[in-house]
PDB file of C-alpha atoms and ligand atoms in Angstrom:
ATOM      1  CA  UNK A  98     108.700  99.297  97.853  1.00 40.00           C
ATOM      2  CA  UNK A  99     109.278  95.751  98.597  1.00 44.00           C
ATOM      3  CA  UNK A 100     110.141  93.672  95.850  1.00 43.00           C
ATOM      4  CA  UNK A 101     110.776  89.950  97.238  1.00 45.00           C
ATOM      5  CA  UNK A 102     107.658  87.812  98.028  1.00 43.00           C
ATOM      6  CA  UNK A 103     107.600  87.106 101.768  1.00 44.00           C
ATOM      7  CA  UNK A 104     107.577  84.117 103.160  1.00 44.00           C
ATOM      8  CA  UNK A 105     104.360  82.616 105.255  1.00 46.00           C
ATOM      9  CA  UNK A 106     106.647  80.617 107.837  1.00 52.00           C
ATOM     10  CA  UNK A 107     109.606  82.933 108.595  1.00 64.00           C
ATOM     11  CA  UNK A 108     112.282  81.631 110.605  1.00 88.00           C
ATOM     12  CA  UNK A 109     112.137  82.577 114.463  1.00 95.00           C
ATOM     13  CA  UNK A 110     114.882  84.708 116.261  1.00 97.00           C
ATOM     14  CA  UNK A 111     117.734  82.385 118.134  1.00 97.00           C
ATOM     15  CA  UNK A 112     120.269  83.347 120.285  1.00 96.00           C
ATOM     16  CA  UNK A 113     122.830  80.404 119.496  1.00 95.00           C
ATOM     17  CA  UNK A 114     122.602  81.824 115.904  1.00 96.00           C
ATOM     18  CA  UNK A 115     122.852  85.151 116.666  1.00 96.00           C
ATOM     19  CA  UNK A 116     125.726  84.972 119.401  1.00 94.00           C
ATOM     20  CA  UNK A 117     127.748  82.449 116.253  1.00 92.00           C
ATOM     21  CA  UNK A 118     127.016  85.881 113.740  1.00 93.00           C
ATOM     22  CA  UNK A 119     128.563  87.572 115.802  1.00 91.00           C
ATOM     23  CA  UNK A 120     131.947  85.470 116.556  1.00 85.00           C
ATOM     24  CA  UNK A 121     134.886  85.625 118.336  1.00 75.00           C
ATOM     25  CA  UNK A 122     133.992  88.996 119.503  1.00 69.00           C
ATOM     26  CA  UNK A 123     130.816  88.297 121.726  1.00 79.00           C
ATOM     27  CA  UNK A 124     132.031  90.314 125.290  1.00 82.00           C
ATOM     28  CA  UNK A 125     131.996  88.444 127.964  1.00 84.00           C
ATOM     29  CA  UNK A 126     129.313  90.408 130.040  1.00 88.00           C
ATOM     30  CA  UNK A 127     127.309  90.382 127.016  1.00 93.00           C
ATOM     31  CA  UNK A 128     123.335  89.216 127.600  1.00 96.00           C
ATOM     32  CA  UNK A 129     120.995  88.203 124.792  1.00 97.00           C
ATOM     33  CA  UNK A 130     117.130  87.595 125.389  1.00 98.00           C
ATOM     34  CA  UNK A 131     114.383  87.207 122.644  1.00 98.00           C
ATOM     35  CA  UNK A 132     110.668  87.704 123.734  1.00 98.00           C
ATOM     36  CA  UNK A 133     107.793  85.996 121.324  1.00 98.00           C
ATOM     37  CA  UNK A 134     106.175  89.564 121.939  1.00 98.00           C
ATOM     38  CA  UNK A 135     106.718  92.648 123.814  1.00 98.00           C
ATOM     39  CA  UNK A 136     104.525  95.786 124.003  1.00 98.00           C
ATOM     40  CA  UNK A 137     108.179  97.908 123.346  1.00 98.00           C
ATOM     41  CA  UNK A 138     111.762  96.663 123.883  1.00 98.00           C
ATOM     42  CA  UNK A 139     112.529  99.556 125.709  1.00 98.00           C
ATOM     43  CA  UNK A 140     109.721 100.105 127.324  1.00 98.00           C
ATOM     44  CA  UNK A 141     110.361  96.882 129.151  1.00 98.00           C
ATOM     45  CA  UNK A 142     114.174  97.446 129.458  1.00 98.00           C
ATOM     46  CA  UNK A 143     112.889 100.937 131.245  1.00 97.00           C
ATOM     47  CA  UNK A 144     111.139  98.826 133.518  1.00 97.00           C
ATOM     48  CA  UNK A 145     113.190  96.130 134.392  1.00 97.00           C
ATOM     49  CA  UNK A 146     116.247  98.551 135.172  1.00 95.00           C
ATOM     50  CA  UNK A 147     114.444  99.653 138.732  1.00 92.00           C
ATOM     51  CA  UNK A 148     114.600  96.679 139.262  1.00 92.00           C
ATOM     52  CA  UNK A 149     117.801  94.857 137.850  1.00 93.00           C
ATOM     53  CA  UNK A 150     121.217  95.397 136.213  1.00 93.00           C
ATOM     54  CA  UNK A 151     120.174  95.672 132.792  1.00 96.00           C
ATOM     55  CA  UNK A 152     123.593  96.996 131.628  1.00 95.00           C
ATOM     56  CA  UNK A 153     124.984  94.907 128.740  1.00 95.00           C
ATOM     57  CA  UNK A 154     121.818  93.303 128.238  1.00 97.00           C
ATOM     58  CA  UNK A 155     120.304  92.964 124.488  1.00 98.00           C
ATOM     59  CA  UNK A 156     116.834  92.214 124.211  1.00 98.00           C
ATOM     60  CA  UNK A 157     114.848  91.385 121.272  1.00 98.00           C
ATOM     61  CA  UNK A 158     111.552  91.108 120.170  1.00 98.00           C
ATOM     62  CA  UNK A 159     109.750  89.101 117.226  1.00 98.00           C
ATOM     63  CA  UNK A 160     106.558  91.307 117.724  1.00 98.00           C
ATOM     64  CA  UNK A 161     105.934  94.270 119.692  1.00 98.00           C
ATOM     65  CA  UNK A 162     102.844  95.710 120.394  1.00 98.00           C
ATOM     66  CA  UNK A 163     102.830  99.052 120.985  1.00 98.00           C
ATOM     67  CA  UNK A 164     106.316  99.713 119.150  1.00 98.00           C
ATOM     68  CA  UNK A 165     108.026 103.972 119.976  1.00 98.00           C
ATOM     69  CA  UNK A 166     109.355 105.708 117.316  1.00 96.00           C
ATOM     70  CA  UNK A 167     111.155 109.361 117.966  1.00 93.00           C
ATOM     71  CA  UNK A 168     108.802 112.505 119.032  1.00 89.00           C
ATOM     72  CA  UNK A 169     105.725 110.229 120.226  1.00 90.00           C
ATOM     73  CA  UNK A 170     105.635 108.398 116.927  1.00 94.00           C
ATOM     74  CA  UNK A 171     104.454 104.754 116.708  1.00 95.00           C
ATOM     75  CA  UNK A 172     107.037 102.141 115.465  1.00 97.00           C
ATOM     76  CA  UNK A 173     104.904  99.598 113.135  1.00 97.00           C
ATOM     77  CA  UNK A 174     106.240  96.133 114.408  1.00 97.00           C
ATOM     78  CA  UNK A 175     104.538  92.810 112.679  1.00 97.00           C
ATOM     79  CA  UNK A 176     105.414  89.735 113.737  1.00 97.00           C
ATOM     80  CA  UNK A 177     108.471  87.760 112.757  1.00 94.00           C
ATOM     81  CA  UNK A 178     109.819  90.012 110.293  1.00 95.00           C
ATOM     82  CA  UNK A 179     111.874  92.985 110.886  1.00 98.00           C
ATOM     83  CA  UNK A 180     114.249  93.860 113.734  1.00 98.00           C
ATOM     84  CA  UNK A 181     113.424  95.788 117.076  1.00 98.00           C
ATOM     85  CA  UNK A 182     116.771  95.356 119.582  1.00 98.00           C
ATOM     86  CA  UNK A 183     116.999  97.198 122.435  1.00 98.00           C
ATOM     87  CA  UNK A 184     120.705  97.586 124.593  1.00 98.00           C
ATOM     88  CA  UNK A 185     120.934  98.673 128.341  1.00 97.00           C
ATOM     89  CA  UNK A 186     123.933 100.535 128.845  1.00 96.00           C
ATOM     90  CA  UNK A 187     125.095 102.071 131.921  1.00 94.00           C
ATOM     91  CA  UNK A 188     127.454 105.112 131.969  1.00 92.00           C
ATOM     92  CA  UNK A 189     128.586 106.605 134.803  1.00 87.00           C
ATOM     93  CA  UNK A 190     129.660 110.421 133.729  1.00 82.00           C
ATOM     94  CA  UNK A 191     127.263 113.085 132.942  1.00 85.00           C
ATOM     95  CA  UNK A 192     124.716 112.953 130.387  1.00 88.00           C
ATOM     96  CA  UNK A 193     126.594 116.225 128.264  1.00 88.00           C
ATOM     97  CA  UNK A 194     128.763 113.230 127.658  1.00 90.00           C
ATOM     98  CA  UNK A 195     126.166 111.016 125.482  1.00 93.00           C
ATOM     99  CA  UNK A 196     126.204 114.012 122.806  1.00 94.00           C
ATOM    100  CA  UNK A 197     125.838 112.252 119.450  1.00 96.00           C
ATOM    101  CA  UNK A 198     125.538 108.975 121.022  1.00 97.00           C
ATOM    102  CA  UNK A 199     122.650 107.853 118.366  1.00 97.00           C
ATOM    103  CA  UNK A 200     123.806 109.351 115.470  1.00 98.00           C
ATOM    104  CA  UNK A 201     127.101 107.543 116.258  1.00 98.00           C
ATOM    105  CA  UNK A 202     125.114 104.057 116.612  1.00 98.00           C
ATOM    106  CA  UNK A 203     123.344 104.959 113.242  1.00 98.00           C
ATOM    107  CA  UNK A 204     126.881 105.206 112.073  1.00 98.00           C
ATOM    108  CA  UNK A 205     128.253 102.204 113.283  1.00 98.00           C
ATOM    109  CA  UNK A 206     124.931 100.155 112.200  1.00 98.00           C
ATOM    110  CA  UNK A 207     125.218 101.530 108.402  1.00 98.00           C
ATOM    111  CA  UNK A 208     128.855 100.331 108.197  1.00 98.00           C
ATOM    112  CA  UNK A 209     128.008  96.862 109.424  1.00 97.00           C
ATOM    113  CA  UNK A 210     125.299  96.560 107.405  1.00 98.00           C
ATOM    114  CA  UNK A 211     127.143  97.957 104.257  1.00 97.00           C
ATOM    115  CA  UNK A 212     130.523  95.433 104.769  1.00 97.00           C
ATOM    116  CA  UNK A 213     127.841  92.570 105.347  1.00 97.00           C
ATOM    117  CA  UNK A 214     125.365  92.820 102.850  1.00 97.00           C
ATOM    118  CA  UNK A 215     127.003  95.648 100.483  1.00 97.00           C
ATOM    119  CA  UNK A 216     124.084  97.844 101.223  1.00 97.00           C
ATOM    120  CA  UNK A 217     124.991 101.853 100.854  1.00 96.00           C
ATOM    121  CA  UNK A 218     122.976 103.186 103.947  1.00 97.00           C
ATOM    122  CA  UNK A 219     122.774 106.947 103.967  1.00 98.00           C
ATOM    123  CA  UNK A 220     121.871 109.004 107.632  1.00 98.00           C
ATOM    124  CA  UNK A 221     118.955 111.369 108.154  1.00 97.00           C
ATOM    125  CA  UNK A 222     119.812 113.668 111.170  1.00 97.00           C
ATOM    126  CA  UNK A 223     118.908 112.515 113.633  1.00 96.00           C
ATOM    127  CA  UNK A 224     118.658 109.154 113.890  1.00 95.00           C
ATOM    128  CA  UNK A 225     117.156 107.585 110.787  1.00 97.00           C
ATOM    129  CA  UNK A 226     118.510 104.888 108.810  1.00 98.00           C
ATOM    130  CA  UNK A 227     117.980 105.347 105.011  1.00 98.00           C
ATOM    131  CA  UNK A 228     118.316 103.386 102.175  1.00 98.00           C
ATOM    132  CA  UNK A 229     117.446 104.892  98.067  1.00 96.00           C
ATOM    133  CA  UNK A 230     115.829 107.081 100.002  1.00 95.00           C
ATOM    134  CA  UNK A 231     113.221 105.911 101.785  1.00 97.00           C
ATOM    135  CA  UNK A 232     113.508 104.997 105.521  1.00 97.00           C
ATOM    136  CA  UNK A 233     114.767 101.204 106.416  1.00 98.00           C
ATOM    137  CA  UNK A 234     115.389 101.999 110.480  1.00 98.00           C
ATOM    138  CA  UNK A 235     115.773 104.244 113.289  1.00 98.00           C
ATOM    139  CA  UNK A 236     117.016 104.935 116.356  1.00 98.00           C
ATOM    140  CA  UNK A 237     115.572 106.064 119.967  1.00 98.00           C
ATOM    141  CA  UNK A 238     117.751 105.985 123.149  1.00 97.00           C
ATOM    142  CA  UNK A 239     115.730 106.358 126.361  1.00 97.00           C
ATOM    143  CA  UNK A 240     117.537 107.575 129.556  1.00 96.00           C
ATOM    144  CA  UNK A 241     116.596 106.536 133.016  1.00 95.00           C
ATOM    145  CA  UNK A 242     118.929 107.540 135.596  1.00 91.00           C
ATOM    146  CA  UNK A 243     121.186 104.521 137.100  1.00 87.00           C
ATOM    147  CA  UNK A 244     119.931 103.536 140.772  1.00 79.00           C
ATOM    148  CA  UNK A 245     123.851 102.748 141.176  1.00 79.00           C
ATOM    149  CA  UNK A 246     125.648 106.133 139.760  1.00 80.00           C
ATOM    150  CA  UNK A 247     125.455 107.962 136.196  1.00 85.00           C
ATOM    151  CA  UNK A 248     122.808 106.961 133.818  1.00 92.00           C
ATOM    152  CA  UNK A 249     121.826 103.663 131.933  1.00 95.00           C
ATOM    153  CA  UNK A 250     120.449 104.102 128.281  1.00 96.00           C
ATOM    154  CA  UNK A 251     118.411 102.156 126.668  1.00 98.00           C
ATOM    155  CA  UNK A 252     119.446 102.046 123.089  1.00 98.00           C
ATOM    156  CA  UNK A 253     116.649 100.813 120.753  1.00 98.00           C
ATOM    157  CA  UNK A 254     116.866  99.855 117.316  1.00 98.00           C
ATOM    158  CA  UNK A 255     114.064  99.292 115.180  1.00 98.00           C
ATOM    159  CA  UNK A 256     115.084  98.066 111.100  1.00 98.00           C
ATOM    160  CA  UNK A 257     112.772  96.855 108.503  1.00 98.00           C
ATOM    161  CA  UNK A 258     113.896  93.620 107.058  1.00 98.00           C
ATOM    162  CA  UNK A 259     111.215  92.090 105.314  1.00 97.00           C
ATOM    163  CA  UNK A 260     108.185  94.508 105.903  1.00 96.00           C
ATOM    164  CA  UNK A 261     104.945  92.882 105.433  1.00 94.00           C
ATOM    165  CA  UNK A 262     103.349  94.922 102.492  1.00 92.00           C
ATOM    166  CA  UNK A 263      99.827  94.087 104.688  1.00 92.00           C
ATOM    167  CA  UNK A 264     101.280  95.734 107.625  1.00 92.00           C
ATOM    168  CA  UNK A 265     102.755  98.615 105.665  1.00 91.00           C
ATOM    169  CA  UNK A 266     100.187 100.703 105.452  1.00 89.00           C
ATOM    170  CA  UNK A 267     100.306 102.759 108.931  1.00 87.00           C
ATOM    171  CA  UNK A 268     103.972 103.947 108.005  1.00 92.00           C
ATOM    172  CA  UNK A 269     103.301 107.670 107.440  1.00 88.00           C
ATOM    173  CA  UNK A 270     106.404 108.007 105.031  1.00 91.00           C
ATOM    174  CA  UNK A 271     108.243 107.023 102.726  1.00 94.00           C
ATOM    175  CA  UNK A 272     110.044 103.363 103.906  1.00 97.00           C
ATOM    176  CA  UNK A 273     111.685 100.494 102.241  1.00 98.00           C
ATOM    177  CA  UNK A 274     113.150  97.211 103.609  1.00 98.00           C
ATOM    178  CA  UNK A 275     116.716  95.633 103.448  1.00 98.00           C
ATOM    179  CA  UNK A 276     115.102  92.553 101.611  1.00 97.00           C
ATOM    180  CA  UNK A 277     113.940  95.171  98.564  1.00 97.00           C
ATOM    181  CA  UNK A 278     117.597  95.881  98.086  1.00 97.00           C
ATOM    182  CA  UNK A 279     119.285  92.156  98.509  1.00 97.00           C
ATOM    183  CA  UNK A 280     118.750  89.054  96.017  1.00 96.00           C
ATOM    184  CA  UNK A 281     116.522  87.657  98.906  1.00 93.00           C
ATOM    185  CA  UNK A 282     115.806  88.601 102.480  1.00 94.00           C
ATOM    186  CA  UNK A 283     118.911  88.382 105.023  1.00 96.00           C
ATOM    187  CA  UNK A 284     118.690  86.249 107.855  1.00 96.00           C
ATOM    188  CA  UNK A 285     117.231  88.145 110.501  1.00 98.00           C
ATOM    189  CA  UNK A 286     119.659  86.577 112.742  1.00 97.00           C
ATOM    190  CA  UNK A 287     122.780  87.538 111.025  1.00 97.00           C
ATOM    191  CA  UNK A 288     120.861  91.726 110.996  1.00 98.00           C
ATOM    192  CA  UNK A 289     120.752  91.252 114.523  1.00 98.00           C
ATOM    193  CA  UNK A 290     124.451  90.100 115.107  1.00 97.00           C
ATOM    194  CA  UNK A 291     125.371  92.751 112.817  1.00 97.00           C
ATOM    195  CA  UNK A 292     123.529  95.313 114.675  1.00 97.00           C
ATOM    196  CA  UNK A 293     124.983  94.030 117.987  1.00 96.00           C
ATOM    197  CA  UNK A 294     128.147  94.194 116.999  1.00 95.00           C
ATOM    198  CA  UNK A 295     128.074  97.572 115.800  1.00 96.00           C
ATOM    199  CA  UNK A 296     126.467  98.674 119.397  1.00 96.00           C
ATOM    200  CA  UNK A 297     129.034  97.050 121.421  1.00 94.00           C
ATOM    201  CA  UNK A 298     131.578  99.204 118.978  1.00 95.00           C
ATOM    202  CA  UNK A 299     130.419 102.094 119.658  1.00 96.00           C
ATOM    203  CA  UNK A 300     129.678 102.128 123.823  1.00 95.00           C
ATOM    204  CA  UNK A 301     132.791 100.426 124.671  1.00 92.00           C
ATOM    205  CA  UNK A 302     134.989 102.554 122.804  1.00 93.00           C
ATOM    206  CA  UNK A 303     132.772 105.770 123.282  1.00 95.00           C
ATOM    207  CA  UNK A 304     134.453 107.388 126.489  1.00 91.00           C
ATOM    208  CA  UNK A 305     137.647 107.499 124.162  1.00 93.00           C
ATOM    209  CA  UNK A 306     135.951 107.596 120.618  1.00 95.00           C
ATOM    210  CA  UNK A 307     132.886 109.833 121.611  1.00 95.00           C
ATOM    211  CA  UNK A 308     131.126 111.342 118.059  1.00 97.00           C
ATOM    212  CA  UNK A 309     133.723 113.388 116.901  1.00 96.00           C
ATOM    213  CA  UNK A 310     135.307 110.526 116.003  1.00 97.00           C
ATOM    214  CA  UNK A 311     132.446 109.302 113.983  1.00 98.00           C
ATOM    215  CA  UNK A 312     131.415 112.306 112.387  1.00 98.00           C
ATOM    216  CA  UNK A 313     133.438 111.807 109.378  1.00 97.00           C
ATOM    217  CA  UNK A 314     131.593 108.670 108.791  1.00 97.00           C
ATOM    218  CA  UNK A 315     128.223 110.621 109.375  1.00 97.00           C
ATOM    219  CA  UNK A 316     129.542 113.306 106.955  1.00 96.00           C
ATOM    220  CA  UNK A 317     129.655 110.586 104.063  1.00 97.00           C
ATOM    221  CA  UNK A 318     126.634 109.408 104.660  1.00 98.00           C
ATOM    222  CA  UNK A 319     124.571 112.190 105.349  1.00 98.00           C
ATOM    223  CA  UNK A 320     121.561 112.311 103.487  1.00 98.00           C
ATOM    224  CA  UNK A 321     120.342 116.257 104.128  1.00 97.00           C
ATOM    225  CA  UNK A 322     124.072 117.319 103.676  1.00 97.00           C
ATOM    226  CA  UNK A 323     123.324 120.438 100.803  1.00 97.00           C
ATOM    227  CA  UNK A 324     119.626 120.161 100.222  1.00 97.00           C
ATOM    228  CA  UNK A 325     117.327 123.569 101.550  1.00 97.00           C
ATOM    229  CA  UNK A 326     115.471 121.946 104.996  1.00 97.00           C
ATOM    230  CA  UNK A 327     113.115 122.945 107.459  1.00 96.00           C
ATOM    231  CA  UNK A 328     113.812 122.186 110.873  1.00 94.00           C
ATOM    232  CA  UNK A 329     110.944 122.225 113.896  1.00 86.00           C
ATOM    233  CA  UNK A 330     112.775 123.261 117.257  1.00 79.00           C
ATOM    234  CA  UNK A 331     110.617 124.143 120.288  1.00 76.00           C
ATOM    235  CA  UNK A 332     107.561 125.959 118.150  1.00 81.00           C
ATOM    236  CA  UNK A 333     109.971 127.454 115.639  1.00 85.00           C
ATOM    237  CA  UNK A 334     110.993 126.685 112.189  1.00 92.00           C
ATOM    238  CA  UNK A 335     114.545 127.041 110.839  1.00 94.00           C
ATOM    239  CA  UNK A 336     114.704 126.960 107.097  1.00 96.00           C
ATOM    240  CA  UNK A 337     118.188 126.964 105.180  1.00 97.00           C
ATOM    241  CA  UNK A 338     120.668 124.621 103.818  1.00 97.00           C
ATOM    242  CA  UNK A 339     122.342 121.771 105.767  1.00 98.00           C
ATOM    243  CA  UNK A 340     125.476 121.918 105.470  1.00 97.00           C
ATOM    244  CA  UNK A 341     126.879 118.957 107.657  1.00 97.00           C
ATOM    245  CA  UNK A 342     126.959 118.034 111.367  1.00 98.00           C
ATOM    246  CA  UNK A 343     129.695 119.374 113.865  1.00 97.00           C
ATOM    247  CA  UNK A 344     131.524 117.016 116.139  1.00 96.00           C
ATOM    248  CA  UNK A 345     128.519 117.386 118.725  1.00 96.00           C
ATOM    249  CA  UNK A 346     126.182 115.870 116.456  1.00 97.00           C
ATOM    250  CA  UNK A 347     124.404 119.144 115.823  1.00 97.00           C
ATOM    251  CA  UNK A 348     122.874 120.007 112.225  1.00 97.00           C
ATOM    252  CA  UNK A 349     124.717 123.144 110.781  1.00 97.00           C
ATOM    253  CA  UNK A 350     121.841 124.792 108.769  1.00 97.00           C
ATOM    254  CA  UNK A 351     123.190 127.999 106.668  1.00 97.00           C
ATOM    255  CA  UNK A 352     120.150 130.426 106.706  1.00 96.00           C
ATOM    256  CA  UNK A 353     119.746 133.897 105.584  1.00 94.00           C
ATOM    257  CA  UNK A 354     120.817 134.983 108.983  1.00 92.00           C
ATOM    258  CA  UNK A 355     123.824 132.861 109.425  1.00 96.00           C
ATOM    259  CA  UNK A 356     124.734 129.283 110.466  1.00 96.00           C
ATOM    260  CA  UNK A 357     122.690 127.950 113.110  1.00 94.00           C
ATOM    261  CA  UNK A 358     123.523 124.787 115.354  1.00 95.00           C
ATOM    262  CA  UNK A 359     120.361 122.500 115.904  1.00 94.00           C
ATOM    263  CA  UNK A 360     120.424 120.225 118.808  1.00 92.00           C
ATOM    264  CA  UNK A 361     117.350 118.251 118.602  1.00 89.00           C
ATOM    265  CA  UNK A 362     114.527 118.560 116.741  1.00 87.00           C
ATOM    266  CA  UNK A 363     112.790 116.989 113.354  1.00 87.00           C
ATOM    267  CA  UNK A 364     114.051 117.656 109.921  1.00 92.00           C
ATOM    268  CA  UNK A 365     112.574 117.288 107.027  1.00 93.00           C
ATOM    269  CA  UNK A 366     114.026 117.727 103.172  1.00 91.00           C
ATOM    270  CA  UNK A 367     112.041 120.508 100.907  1.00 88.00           C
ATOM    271  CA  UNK A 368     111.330 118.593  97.745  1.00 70.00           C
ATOM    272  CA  UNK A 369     112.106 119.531  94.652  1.00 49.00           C
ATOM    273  CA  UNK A 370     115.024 121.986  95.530  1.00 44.00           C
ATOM    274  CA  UNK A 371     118.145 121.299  94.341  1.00 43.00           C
ATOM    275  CA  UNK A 372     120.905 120.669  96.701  1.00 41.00           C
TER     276      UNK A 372
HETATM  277  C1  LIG B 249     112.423 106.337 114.993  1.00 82.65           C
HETATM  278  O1  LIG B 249     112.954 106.379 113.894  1.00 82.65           O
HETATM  279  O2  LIG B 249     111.434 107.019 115.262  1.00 82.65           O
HETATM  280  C2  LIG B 249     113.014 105.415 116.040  1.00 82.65           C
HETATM  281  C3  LIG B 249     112.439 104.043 115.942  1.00 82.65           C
HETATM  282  C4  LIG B 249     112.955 103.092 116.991  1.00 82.65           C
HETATM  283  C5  LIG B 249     112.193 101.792 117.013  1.00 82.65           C
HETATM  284  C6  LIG B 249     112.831 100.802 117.952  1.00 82.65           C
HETATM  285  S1  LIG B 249     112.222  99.171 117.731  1.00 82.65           S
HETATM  286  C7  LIG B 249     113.080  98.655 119.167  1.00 82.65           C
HETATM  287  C8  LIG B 249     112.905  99.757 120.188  1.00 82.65           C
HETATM  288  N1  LIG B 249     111.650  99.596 120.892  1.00 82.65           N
HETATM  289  C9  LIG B 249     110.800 100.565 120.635  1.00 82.65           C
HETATM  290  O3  LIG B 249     109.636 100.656 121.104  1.00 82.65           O
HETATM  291  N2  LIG B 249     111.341 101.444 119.798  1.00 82.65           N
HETATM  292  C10 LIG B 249     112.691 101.083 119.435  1.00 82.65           C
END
């Protein structure tokens, strides 16, 4: 639960102070836009890429109104808070390719935020950020197919910095903030370069450095590794333990019938079972 009093007047989103966060290593073709409000971030990046090149282009939000989390799930998103980023990014090679591609930006994120803030950020396959347990962030990539060649993706983050405790109360799970673990709450600017940073890491280098180069960083953060799980795949239920991803990104899950590979799907943690 949050611990630090929020302030009344936070400090507005700025792309001169965000672009500085992030340093020498800003690309070139990089693009950074911050809306007041927005009914999603990727929402309107899925829109605007009929339209225009939306590859390499960031966009942020300080409010958005209708806010997508994973499986149909709505994001909460107050105003002037937290962080919801969204990155187009065009690829132009088969979709098989993108295997892993968000639990390899969950990756990336967690080790940014760690080295910058000292944070220990644990993963929750697939795509959740976690922090003491409780869920800080996530992760939904949206694919529209690229009216040039290949695909673009539209990478959204959404991560709690300083959650409004008033505007808490339609998160159906357990969450937590960044500012309940820090002395007081980060700069919402520096979050975002961080998070930036750690996208641009991952897409440019992922044709080379696709996730089976990232799974050992998954593997030490991985929240579900040895605890007994369910797992909801297309109207069945896997139970067993998790024993670890594979270099797809897949959940290894050892039931009483064997290992079996999950590709997509929801997992949850059976409490009080020890791991
Ligand atoms: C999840 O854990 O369910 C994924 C949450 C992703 C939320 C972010 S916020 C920025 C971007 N815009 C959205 O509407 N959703 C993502």
């Amino acid at each position: 639960m949050p611990s630090i009093p929020q302030s009344t007047s936070p400090r507005t989103l700025q792309v001169a102070r965000i672009l500085d966060a992030v340093g020498g290593d800003v690309p070139k073709g990089l693009r950074l836009e911050i809306e007041p409000q927005l009914d999603s971030t990727n929402e309107t990046l899925k829109r605007r890429s009929s339209t225009e090149d939306i590859h390499w282009l960031a966009l942020l939000a300080e409010q958005q109104t209708a806010g997508r989390g994973r499986l149909g799930r709505s994001w909460i998103s107050p105003p002037g808070s937290n962080l919801y980023l969204s990155l187009g990014w065009r690829f132009n090679y088969d979709v098989s390719g993108l295997a892993g591609l968000s639990l390899a930006v969950g990756c990336a994120v967690a080790e940014q935020l760690e080295s910058s803030f000292g944070v220990h950020m644990m993963l929750k396959w697939p795509n959740d950020l976690y922090l003491d347990s409780r869920k800080c962030g996530g992760v939904l990539i949206d694919l529209v197919p690229s009216p040039t060649d290949g695909w673009v993706a539209i990478i959204g983050i959404g991560l709690n910095v300083a959650m409004p405790m008033e505007d808490s109360h339609g998160i159906d799970q357990p969450w937590t903030d960044l500012a309940s673990h820090l002395p007081a709450a980060p700069s919402r600017d520096a979050v975002a370069a961080d998070v930036l940073a750690a996208l641009v890491r991952v897409l440019s280098g992922w044709q080379a450095h696709p996730f089976s180069a990232w799974q050992a960083c998954w593997q030490r953060r991985d929240f579900l590794k040895g605890h007994e799980v369910t797992v909801q795949q297309a109207g069945n239920t896997i139970r067993g333990r998790a024993t670890g991803v594979d270099g797809t990104g897949a959940l290894s899950i050892e039931t009483d019938l064997g290992t079996v590979s999950v590709h997509a799907g929801e997992a949850s943690m059976l409490r009080g079972v020890a791991p």
